mmCIF file of N, CA and C in Angstrom:
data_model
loop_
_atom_site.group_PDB
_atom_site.id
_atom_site.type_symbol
_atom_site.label_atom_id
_atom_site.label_comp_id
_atom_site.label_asym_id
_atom_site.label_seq_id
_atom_site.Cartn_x
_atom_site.Cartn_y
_atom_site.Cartn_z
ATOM 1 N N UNK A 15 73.604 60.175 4.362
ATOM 2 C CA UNK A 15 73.595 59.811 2.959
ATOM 3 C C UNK A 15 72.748 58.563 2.723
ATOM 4 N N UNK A 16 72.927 57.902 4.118
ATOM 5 C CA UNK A 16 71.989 56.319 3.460
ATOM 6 C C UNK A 16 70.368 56.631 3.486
ATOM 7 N N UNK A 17 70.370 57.529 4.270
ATOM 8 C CA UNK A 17 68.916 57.846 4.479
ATOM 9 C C UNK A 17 68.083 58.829 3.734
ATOM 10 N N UNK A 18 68.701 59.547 2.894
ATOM 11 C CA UNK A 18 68.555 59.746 1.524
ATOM 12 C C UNK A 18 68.795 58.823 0.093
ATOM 13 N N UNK A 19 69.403 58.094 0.548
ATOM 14 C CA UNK A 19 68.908 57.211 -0.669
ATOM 15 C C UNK A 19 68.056 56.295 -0.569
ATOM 16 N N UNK A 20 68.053 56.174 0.478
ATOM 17 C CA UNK A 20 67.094 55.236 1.201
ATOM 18 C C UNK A 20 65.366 55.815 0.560
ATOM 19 N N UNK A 21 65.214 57.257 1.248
ATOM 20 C CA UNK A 21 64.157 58.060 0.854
ATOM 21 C C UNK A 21 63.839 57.961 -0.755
ATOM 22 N N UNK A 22 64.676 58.122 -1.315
ATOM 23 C CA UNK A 22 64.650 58.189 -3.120
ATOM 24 C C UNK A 22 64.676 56.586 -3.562
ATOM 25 N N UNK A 23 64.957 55.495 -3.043
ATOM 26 C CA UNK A 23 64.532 54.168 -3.449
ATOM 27 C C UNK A 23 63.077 54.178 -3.106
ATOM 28 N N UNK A 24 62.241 54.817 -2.108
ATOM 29 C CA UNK A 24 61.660 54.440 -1.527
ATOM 30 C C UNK A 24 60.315 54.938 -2.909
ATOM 31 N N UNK A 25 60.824 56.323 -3.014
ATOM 32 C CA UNK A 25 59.875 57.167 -3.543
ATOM 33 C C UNK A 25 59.925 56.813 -5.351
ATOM 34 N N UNK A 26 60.731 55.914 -5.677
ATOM 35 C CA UNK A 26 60.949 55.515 -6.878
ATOM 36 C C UNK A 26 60.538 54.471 -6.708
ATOM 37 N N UNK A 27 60.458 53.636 -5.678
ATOM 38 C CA UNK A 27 59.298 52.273 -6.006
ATOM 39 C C UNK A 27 57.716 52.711 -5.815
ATOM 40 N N UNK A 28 57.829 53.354 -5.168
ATOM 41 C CA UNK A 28 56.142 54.071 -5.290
ATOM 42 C C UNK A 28 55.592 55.030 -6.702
ATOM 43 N N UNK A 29 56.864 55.348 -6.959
ATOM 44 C CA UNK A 29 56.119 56.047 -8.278
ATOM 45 C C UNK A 29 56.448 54.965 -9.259
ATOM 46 N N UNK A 30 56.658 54.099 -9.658
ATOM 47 C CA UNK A 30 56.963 53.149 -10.587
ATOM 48 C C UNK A 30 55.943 51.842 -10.361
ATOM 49 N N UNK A 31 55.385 51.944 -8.955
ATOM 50 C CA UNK A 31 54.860 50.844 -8.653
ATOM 51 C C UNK A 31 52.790 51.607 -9.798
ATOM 52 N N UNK A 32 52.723 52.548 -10.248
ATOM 53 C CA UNK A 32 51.602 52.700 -10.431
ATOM 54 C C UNK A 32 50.784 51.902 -11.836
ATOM 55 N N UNK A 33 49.514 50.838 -11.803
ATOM 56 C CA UNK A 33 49.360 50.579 -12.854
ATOM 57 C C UNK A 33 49.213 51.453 -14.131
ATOM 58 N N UNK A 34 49.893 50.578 -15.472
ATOM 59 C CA UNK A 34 50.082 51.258 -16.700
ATOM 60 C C UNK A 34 48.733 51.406 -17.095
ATOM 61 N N UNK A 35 48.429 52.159 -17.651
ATOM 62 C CA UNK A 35 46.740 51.881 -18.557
ATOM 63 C C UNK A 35 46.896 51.420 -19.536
ATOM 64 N N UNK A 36 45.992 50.825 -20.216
ATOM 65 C CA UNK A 36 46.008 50.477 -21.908
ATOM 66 C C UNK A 36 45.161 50.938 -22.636
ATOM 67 N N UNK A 37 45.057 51.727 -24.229
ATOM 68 C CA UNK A 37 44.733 52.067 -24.914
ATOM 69 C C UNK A 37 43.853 51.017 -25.343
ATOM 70 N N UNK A 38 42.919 51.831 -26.350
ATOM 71 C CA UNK A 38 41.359 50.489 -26.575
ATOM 72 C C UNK A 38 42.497 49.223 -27.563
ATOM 73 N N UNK A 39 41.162 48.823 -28.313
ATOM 74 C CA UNK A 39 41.732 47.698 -28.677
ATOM 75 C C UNK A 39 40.867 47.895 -30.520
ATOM 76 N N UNK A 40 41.351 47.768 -31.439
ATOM 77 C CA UNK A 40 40.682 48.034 -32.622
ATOM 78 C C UNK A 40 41.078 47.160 -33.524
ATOM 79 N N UNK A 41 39.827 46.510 -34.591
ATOM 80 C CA UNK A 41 40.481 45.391 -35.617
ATOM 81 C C UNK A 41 38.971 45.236 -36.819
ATOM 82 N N UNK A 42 39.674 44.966 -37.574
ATOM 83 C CA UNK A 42 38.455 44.669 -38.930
ATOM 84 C C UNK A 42 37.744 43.405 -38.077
ATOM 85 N N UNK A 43 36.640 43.311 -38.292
ATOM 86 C CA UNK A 43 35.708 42.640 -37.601
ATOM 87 C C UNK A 43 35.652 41.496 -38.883
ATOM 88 N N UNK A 44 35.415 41.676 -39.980
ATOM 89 C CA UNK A 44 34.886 40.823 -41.248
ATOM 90 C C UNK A 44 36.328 40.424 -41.787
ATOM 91 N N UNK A 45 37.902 40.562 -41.223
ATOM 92 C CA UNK A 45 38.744 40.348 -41.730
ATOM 93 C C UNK A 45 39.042 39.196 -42.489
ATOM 94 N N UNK A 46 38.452 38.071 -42.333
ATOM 95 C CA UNK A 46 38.446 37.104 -42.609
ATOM 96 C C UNK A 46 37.734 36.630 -44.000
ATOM 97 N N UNK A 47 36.741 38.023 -44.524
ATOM 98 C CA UNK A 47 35.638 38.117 -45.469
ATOM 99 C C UNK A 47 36.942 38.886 -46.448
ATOM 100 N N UNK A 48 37.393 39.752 -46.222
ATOM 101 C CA UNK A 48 38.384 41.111 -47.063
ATOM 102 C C UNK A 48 39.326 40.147 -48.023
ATOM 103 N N UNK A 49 39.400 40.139 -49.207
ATOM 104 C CA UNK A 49 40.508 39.540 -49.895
ATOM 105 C C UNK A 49 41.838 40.312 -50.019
ATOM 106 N N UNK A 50 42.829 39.399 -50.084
ATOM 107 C CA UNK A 50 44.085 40.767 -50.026
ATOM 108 C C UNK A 50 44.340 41.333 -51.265
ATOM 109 N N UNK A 51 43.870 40.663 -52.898
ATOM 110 C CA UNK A 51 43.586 40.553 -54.091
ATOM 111 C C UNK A 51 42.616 40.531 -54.636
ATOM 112 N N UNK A 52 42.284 42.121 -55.228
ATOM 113 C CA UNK A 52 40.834 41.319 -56.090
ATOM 114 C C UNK A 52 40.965 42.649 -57.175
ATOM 115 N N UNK A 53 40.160 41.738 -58.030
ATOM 116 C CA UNK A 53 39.983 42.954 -59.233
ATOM 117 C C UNK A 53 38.872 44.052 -58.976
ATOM 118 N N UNK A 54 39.128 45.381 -59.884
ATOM 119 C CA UNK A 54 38.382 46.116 -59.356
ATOM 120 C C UNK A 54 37.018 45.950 -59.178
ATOM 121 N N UNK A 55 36.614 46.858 -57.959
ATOM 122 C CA UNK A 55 35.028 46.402 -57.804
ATOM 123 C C UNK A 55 34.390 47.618 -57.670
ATOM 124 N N UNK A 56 33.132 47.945 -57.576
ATOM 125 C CA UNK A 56 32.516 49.175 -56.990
ATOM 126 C C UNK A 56 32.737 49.688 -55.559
ATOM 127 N N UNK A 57 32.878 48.376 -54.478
ATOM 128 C CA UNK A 57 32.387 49.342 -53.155
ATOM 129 C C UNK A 57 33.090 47.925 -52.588
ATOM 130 N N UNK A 58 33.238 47.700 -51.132
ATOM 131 C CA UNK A 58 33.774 46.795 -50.639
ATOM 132 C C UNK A 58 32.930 47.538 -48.612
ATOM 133 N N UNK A 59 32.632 46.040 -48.313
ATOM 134 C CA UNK A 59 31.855 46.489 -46.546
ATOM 135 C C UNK A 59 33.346 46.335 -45.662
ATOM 136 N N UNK A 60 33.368 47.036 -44.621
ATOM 137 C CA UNK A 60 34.261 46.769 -43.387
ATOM 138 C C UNK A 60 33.607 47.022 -42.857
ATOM 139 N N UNK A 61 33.941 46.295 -41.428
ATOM 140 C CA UNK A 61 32.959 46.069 -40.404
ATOM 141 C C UNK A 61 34.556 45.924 -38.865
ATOM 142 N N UNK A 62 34.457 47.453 -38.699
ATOM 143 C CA UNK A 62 35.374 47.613 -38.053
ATOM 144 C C UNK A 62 34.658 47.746 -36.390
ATOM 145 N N UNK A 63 35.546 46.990 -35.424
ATOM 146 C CA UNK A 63 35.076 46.714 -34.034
ATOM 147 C C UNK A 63 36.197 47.415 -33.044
ATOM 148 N N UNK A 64 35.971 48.473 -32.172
ATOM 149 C CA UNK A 64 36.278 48.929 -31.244
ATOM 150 C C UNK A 64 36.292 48.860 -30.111
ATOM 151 N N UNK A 65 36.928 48.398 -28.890
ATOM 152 C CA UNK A 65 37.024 47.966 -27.256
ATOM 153 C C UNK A 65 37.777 48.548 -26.634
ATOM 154 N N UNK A 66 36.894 49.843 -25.199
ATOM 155 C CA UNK A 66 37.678 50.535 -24.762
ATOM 156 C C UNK A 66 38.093 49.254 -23.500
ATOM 157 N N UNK A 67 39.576 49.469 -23.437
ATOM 158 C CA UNK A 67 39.996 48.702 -22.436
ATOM 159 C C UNK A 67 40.159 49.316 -20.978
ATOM 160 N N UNK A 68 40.808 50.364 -20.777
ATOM 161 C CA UNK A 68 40.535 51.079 -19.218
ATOM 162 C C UNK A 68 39.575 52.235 -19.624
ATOM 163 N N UNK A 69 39.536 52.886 -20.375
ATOM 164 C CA UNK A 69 38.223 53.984 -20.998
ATOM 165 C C UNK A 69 37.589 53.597 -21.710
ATOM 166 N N UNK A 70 36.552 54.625 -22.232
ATOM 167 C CA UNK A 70 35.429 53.965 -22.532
ATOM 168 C C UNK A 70 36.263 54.867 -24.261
ATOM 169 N N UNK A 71 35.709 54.009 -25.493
ATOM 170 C CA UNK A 71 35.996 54.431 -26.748
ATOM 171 C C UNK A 71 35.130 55.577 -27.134
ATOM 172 N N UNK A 72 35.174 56.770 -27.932
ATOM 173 C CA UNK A 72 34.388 58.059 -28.088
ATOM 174 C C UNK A 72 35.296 58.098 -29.888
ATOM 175 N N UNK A 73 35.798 57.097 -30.318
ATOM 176 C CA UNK A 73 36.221 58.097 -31.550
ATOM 177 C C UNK A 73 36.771 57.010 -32.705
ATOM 178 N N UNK A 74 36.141 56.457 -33.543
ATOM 179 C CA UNK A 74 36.756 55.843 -34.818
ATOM 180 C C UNK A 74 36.965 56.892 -36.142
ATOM 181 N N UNK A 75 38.219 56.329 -36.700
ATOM 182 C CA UNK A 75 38.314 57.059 -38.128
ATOM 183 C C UNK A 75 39.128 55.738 -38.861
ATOM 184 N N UNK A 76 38.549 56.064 -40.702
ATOM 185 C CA UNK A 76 39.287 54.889 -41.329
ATOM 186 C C UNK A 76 39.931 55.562 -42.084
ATOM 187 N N UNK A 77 41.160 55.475 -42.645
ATOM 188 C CA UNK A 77 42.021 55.904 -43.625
ATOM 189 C C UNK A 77 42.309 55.187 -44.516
ATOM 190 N N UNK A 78 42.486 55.559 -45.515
ATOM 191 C CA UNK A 78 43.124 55.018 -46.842
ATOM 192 C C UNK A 78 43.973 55.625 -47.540
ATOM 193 N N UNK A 79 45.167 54.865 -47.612
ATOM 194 C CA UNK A 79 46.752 56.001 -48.187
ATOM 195 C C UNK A 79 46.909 57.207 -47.154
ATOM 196 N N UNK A 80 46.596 56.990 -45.788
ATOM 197 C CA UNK A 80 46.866 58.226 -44.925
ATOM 198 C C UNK A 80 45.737 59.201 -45.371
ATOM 199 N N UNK A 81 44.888 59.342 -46.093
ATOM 200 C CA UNK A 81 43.660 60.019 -46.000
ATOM 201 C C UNK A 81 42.561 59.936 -45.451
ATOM 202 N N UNK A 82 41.887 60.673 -44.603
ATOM 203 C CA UNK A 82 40.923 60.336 -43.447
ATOM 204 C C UNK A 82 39.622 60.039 -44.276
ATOM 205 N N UNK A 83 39.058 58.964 -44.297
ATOM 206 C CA UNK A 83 38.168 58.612 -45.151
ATOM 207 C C UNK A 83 36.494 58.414 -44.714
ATOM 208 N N UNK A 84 36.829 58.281 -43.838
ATOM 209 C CA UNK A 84 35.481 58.097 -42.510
ATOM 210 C C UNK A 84 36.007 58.267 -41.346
ATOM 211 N N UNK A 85 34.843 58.773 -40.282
ATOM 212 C CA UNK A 85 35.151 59.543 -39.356
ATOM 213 C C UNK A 85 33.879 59.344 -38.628
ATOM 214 N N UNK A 86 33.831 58.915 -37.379
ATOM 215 C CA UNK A 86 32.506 58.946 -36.193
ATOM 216 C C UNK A 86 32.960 58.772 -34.931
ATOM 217 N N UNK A 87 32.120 60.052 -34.464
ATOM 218 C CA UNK A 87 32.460 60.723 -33.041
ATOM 219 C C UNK A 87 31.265 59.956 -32.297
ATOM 220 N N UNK A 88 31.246 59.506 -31.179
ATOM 221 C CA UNK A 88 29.972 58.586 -30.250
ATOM 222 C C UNK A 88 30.128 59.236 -29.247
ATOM 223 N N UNK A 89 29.079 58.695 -28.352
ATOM 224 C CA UNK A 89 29.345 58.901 -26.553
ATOM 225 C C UNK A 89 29.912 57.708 -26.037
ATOM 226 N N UNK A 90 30.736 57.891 -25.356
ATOM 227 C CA UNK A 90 31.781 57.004 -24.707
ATOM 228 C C UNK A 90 31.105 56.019 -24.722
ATOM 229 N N UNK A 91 32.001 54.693 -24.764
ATOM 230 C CA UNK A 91 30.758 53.514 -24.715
ATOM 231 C C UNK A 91 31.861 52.198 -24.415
ATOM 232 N N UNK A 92 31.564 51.443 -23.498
ATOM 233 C CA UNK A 92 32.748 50.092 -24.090
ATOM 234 C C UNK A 92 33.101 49.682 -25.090
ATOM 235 N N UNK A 93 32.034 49.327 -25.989
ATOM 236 C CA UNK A 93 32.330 48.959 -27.338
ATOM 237 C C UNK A 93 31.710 49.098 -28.138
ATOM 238 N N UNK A 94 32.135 49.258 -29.981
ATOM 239 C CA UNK A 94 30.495 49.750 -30.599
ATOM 240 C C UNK A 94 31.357 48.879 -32.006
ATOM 241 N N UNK A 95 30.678 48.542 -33.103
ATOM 242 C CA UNK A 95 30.941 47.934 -34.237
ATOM 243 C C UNK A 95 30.598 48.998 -34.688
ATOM 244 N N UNK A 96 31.305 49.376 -35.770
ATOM 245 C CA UNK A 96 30.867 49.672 -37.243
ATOM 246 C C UNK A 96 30.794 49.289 -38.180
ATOM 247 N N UNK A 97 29.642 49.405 -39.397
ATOM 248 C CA UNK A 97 30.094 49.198 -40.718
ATOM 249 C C UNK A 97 30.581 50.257 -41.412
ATOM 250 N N UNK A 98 31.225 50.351 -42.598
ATOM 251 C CA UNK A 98 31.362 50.779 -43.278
ATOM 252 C C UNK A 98 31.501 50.697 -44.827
ATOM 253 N N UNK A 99 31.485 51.242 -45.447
ATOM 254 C CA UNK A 99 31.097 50.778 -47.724
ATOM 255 C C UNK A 99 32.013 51.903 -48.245
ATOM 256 N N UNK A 100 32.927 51.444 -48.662
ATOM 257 C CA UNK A 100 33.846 52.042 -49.471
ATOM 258 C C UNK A 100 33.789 51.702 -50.820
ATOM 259 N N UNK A 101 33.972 52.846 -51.801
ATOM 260 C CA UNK A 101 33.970 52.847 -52.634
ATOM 261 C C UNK A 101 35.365 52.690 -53.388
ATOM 262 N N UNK A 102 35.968 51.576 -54.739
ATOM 263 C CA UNK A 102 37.044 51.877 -54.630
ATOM 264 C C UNK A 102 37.301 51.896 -56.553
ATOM 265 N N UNK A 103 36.322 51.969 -56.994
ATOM 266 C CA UNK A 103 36.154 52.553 -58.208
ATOM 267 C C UNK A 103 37.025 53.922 -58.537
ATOM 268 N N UNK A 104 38.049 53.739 -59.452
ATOM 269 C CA UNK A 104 39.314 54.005 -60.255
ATOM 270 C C UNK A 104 40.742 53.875 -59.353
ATOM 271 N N UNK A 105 40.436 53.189 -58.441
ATOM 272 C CA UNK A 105 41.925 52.936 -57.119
ATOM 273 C C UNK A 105 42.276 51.990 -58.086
ATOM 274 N N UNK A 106 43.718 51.807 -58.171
ATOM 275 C CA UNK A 106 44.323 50.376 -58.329
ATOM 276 C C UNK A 106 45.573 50.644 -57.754
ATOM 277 N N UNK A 107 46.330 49.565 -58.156
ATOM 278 C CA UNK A 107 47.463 48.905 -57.320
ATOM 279 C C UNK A 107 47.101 48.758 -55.301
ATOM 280 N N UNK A 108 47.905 48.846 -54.710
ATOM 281 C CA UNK A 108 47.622 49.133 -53.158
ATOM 282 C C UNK A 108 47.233 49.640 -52.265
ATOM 283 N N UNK A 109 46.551 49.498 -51.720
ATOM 284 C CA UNK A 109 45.559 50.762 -50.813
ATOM 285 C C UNK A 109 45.802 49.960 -49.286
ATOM 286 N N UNK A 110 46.499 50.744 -48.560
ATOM 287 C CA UNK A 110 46.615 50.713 -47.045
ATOM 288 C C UNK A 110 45.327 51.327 -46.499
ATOM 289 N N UNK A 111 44.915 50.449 -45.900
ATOM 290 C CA UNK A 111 43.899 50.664 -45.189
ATOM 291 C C UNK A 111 43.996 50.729 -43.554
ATOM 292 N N UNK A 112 43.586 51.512 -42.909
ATOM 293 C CA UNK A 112 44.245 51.681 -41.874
ATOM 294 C C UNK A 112 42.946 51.971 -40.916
ATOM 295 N N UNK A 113 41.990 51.576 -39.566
ATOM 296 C CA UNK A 113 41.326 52.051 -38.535
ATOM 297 C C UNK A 113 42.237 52.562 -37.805
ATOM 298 N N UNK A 114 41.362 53.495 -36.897
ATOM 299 C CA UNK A 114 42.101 53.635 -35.537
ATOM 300 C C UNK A 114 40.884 54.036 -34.802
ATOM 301 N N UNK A 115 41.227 53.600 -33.398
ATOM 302 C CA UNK A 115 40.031 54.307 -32.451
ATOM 303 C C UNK A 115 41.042 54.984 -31.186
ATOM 304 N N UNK A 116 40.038 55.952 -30.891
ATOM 305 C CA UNK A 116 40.518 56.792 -29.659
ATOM 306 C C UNK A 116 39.668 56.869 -28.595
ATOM 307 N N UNK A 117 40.024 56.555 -27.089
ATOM 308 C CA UNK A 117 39.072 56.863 -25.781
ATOM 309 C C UNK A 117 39.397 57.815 -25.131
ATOM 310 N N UNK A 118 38.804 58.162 -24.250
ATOM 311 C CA UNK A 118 38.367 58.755 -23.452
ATOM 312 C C UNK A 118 39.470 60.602 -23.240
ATOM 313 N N UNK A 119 40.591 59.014 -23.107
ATOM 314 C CA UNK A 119 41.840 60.057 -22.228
ATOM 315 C C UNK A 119 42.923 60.213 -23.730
ATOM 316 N N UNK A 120 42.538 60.136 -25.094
ATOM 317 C CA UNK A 120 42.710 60.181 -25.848
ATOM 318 C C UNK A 120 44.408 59.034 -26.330
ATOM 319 N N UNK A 121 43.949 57.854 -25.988
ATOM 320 C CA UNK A 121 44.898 57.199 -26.103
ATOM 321 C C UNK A 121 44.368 56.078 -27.462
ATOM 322 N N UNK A 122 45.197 55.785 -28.443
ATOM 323 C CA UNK A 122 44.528 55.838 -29.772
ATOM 324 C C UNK A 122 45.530 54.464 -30.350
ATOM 325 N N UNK A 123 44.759 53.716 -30.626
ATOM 326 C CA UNK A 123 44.957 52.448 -31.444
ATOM 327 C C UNK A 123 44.676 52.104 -33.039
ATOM 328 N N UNK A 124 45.593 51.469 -33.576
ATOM 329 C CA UNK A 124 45.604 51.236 -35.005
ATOM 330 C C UNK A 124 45.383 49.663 -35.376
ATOM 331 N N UNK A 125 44.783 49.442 -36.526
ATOM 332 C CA UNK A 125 45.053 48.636 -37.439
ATOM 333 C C UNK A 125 45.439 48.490 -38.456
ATOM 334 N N UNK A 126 46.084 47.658 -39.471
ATOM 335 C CA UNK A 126 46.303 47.968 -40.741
ATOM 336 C C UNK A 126 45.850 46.749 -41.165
ATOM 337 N N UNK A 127 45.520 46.979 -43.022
ATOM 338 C CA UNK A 127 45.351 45.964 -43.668
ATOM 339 C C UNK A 127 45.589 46.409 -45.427
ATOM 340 N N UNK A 128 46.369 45.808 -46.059
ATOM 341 C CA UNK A 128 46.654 45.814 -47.471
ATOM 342 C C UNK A 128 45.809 45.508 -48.503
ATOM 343 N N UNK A 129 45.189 45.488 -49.593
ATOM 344 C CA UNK A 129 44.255 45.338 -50.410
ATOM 345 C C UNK A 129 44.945 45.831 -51.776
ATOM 346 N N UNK A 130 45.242 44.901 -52.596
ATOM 347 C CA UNK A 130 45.608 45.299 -54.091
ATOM 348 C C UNK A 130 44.555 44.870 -55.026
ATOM 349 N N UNK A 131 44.713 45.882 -55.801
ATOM 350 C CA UNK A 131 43.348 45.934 -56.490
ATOM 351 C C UNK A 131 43.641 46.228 -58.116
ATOM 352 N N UNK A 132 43.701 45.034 -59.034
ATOM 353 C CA UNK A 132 43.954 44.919 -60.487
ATOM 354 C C UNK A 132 43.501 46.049 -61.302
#
């Protein structure tokens, strides 16, 4: 009996001992430019930045209110900026704005950011 549990401690520190991976890394690049308030406007830039951390990144999309709003497929790459120009002519009140990027092994990261708009 000890030498079976012995065996199953053994084989449970080896399978537990394996490094975790991490999913990329994604964030508004110009966040600091974005107001969280503004009255309506025509178009507004994001400048969204992607970093594959153990894979390489192959996939940004931006949403707004959960609607896929932009969308670009690449060749794997460490890292790539985007811009982007949204239009937000007749939106008002709150608009969740949301990136996400996906790599390789399809492991997929978010951002969010709020924007109310008079």
């Amino acid at each position: 009996m000890k030498h079976i549990l012995f065996i199953l401690t053994v084989f449970l520190f080896f399978s537990c001992s394996k490094e975790i991976k991490d999913g990329p890394y994604v964030y508004f690049a110009n966040d600091s430019e974005l107001a969280d308030t503004m009255s309506q406007q025509n178009s507004l830039t994001f400048t969204v930045t992607a970093i594959g951390n153990s894979y390489k990144v192959t996939h940004t999309q931006l949403f707004i209110n959960q609607t896929s709003f932009r969308d670009s497929i690449f060749s794997p790459t460490d890292s790539i900026t985007i811009t982007w120009e949204i239009d937000f002519t007749g939106r008002i009140n709150t608009q969740n704005i949301m990136v996400q990027a996906t790599d390789e092994h399809e492991m997929v990261a978010t951002q969010t950011k709020q924007i109310y708009i008079k």
